[in-house]
Amino acid sequence: MGVVVRRAVVDDAAGIAAAHAAARLVAYRDFLGHELLSGTFSADKTAIWRARLAAEPPPVVFVAIRDAQVVGYCMVLTPSEDEDSGGVVAELTRMSVIPDAWRSGVGTALVSESLSFLQQSGWATASLWVLEQNARARSFYAGIGFQLDGAETVDPWSGQLQVRMRLELTDAT
Ligand SMILES: CC(C)(COP(=O)(O)OP(=O)(O)OC[C@H]1O[C@@H](n2cnc3c(N)ncnc32)[C@H](O)[C@@H]1OP(=O)(O)O)[C@@H](O)C(=O)NCCC(=O)NCCS
C-alpha cells in the first residue's frame, strides 16, 4: 500500500482540503445535485483547515500519506458533540480518501489508527454520522463493525437524512 498514517500538522491543510473536495465530489454525485456539489467543493478550504489545525489544544486529525501526498484523513472528537453522548462517547468525523486510493486499505488504516488512539485514551464507544444514501461509506463502516444505533437527523448542508452508527471499542479488532 505504501501509505503512512500520522497525526496531521498545520502544513497538511492544503492536502486535506484537496482530498476532501476530490473525495466528496465523486462520492456524493450519485445522490446529491451537481449545483450543491460544485458550489460547495469549488471553494478552497485550506484556510479553514489551517486555522482548525493551529487551534490549541490541537484537534485529533490523522492523515494518510502516500508519495508525500495526503490521500486521506479522519478527525476524532472527544467527546462527541451529540447531546446524548453524555460525554462518554467519542466520534469519528470528516473521513475522506481520494478516489484513486479507494479500496486499497487507506480508509481502514485511518480508522484503525483513530480507534487505537481512542482505546489508548480510555474511550469505550465511538459513533459517527453518515448520509443515509452514502452506501459506499455505510458498507465501509459496517465492515469495521459499526452498527446503526437508530438516531437520525437531517444534515443542514445537504438537506439529506443522515444516520448514526456506533461501535463498542471492546469489540473493535
Ligand atoms: C468510505 C471511504 C472512506 C472508504 O475508504 P477506502 O480507503 O476505500 O476503504 P478501504 O479500502 O479500507 O475499504 C475497506 C473495506 O470497506 C468496504 N468497502 C469500501 N468501499 C466499499 C464500496 N464501495 N462498496 C462496498 N464495500 C466497500 C469493503 O469491505 C472494503 O474491503 P475490500 O476492499 O477488501 O472489499 C471512501 O470511499 C471515501 O472517502 N468516500 C468518500 C467520502 C465519504 O463518504 N466519507 C464518509 C463520510 S461519513
Coordinates of C-alpha atoms and ligand atoms in Angstrom, one line a residue:
M1 CA 0.0 0.0 0.0
G2 CA 2.9 2.4 0.7
V3 CA 0.8 4.5 3.0
V4 CA 1.9 6.0 6.3
V5 CA -0.8 7.3 8.8
R6 CA 0.3 10.0 11.3
R7 CA -1.1 13.0 13.2
A8 CA -1.8 16.0 11.0
V9 CA 0.2 19.2 11.2
V10 CA -0.8 22.7 10.1
D11 CA 1.1 22.2 6.8
D12 CA -1.2 19.3 5.9
A13 CA -4.1 21.8 5.5
A14 CA -3.9 22.2 1.7
G15 CA -3.6 18.4 1.2
I16 CA -6.6 17.7 3.5
A17 CA -8.7 20.4 1.7
A18 CA -7.8 18.9 -1.7
A19 CA -8.6 15.3 -0.5
H20 CA -11.9 16.4 0.9
A21 CA -13.0 18.1 -2.3
A22 CA -11.8 15.2 -4.5
A23 CA -13.5 12.5 -2.4
R24 CA -16.8 14.2 -1.8
L25 CA -17.3 15.3 -5.4
V26 CA -17.0 11.8 -6.7
A27 CA -18.7 10.1 -3.8
Y28 CA -21.7 12.3 -3.5
R29 CA -22.6 12.9 -7.1
D30 CA -24.5 9.6 -7.1
F31 CA -27.2 11.1 -4.9
L32 CA -26.7 14.9 -4.5
G33 CA -27.3 17.6 -7.1
H34 CA -24.4 19.0 -9.2
E35 CA -25.2 22.5 -8.2
L36 CA -24.8 21.8 -4.5
L37 CA -21.6 19.8 -5.0
S38 CA -19.8 22.2 -7.3
G39 CA -20.8 25.2 -5.2
T40 CA -19.5 23.6 -2.0
F41 CA -16.4 22.0 -3.3
S42 CA -15.1 24.6 -5.7
A43 CA -14.1 26.8 -2.7
D44 CA -10.7 26.1 -1.3
K45 CA -11.0 25.1 2.3
T46 CA -7.2 25.3 3.1
A47 CA -7.5 28.4 5.3
I48 CA -10.3 26.8 7.3
W49 CA -8.1 23.7 7.8
R50 CA -5.0 25.8 8.7
A51 CA -7.0 27.5 11.4
R52 CA -8.5 24.3 12.7
L53 CA -5.1 22.5 12.9
A54 CA -3.5 25.5 14.5
A55 CA -6.0 25.6 17.4
E56 CA -4.9 25.0 21.0
P57 CA -5.4 22.3 22.1
P58 CA -4.8 20.8 18.6
P59 CA -7.6 18.7 17.2
V60 CA -7.1 15.0 16.7
V61 CA -6.7 14.6 13.0
F62 CA -4.9 11.7 11.2
V63 CA -3.6 11.9 7.7
A64 CA -2.7 9.1 5.3
I65 CA 0.4 9.9 3.3
R66 CA 1.4 8.2 0.0
D67 CA 4.3 9.5 -2.1
A68 CA 4.4 12.7 0.0
Q69 CA 0.7 13.4 -0.8
V70 CA -2.3 13.4 1.6
V71 CA -4.5 10.6 0.3
G72 CA -6.9 10.6 3.2
Y73 CA -7.7 12.0 6.6
C74 CA -10.0 11.4 9.5
M75 CA -10.8 13.5 12.6
V76 CA -11.8 12.4 16.1
L77 CA -13.9 14.3 18.5
T78 CA -13.5 13.5 22.2
P79 CA -16.2 13.6 23.3
S80 CA -18.8 13.6 20.5
E81 CA -20.8 16.9 20.3
D82 CA -24.1 14.9 20.3
E83 CA -26.3 16.0 23.2
D84 CA -27.0 12.3 24.1
S85 CA -23.3 11.3 24.2
G86 CA -23.2 12.1 27.9
G87 CA -19.5 13.0 27.5
V88 CA -18.6 9.3 27.2
V89 CA -18.9 8.6 23.5
A90 CA -16.2 9.7 21.0
E91 CA -17.0 10.5 17.4
L92 CA -15.2 9.9 14.1
T93 CA -15.9 12.7 11.7
R94 CA -14.6 14.2 8.4
M95 CA -13.4 10.9 6.9
S96 CA -12.3 11.0 3.3
V97 CA -10.0 9.1 1.0
I98 CA -9.1 10.4 -2.5
P99 CA -10.9 8.3 -5.2
D100 CA -7.8 6.9 -6.8
A101 CA -6.9 5.3 -3.5
W102 CA -10.3 3.8 -2.7
R103 CA -10.4 0.0 -1.9
S104 CA -6.7 -0.1 -1.2
G105 CA -7.0 -0.1 2.6
V106 CA -6.3 3.6 3.3
G107 CA -9.7 4.1 5.0
T108 CA -9.2 1.1 7.1
A109 CA -5.7 2.3 8.1
L110 CA -7.1 5.7 9.2
V111 CA -10.0 4.2 11.2
S112 CA -7.6 1.7 12.8
E113 CA -5.3 4.4 13.9
S114 CA -8.2 6.5 15.2
L115 CA -9.7 3.6 17.2
S116 CA -6.3 2.7 18.7
F117 CA -5.9 6.3 19.8
L118 CA -9.4 6.2 21.4
Q119 CA -8.8 2.9 23.1
Q120 CA -5.4 4.1 24.5
S121 CA -7.1 7.3 25.7
G122 CA -9.7 5.3 27.6
W123 CA -12.8 5.7 25.3
A124 CA -15.2 2.8 25.2
T125 CA -17.6 3.8 22.5
A126 CA -17.2 5.6 19.1
S127 CA -20.1 6.9 16.9
L128 CA -20.3 8.6 13.5
W129 CA -22.8 10.2 11.3
V130 CA -23.2 9.2 7.6
L131 CA -25.7 10.3 4.9
E132 CA -28.3 7.6 4.7
Q133 CA -27.8 7.4 0.9
N134 CA -24.0 7.1 1.2
A135 CA -23.9 3.3 0.6
R136 CA -20.2 3.2 0.0
A137 CA -19.3 4.7 3.4
R138 CA -22.0 2.7 5.2
S139 CA -20.6 -0.6 3.8
F140 CA -17.1 0.5 4.8
Y141 CA -18.1 1.3 8.4
A142 CA -20.3 -1.8 8.7
G143 CA -17.3 -3.9 7.7
I144 CA -15.3 -2.4 10.6
G145 CA -18.2 -3.3 13.0
F146 CA -20.1 -0.1 13.3
Q147 CA -23.9 -0.6 13.5
L148 CA -26.8 1.7 13.2
D149 CA -28.0 2.9 16.6
G150 CA -31.4 4.3 15.5
A151 CA -30.5 8.0 15.7
E152 CA -31.4 10.1 12.6
T153 CA -31.2 13.8 11.7
V154 CA -31.3 16.0 8.7
D155 CA -27.9 17.2 7.5
P156 CA -28.3 21.0 7.3
W157 CA -25.8 21.3 4.4
S158 CA -27.4 18.8 2.0
G159 CA -31.0 18.5 3.4
Q160 CA -30.5 14.7 3.3
L161 CA -31.2 12.3 6.1
Q162 CA -28.1 11.1 8.0
V163 CA -28.0 8.1 10.3
R164 CA -25.7 7.4 13.2
M165 CA -23.6 4.3 13.6
R166 CA -21.9 3.2 16.8
L167 CA -19.1 0.8 17.8
E168 CA -18.2 -0.5 21.2
L169 CA -14.4 -0.3 21.2
T170 CA -14.0 -3.5 23.1
D171 CA -15.5 -5.2 20.0
A172 CA -13.1 -3.4 17.6
T173 CA -10.4 -5.6 16.0
Ligands
LIG1 C1 -15.7 5.5 2.6 C2 -14.2 5.6 2.3 C3 -13.6 6.5 3.4 C4 -13.6 4.2 2.3 O1 -12.2 4.3 2.1 P1 -11.3 3.2 1.4 O2 -9.9 3.6 1.5 O3 -11.9 2.9 0.1 O4 -11.6 1.9 2.3 P2 -10.8 0.6 2.4 O5 -10.0 0.4 1.1 O6 -10.0 0.5 3.6 O7 -12.0 -0.5 2.4 C5 -12.2 -1.4 3.4 C6 -13.4 -2.2 3.2 O8 -14.6 -1.4 3.2 C7 -15.6 -2.0 2.4 N1 -15.9 -1.0 1.3 C8 -15.2 0.1 0.9 N2 -15.7 0.7 -0.2 C9 -16.8 -0.1 -0.5 C10 -17.8 0.0 -1.5 N3 -17.7 1.0 -2.4 N4 -18.7 -0.9 -1.5 C11 -18.8 -1.9 -0.6 N5 -17.9 -2.1 0.3 C12 -16.9 -1.2 0.4 C13 -15.0 -3.2 1.8 O9 -15.3 -4.3 2.7 C14 -13.5 -2.9 1.8 O10 -12.7 -4.1 1.9 P3 -12.3 -4.8 0.4 O11 -11.8 -3.7 -0.5 O12 -11.2 -5.7 0.8 O13 -13.5 -5.5 -0.1 C15 -14.0 6.2 0.9 O14 -14.8 5.5 0.0 C16 -14.3 7.7 0.8 O15 -13.5 8.6 1.2 N6 -15.6 8.0 0.4 C17 -16.0 9.5 0.2 C18 -16.1 10.3 1.5 C19 -17.1 9.7 2.4 O16 -18.2 9.3 2.0 N7 -16.7 9.7 3.7 C20 -17.5 9.2 4.7 C21 -18.3 10.4 5.3 S1 -19.3 9.8 6.7

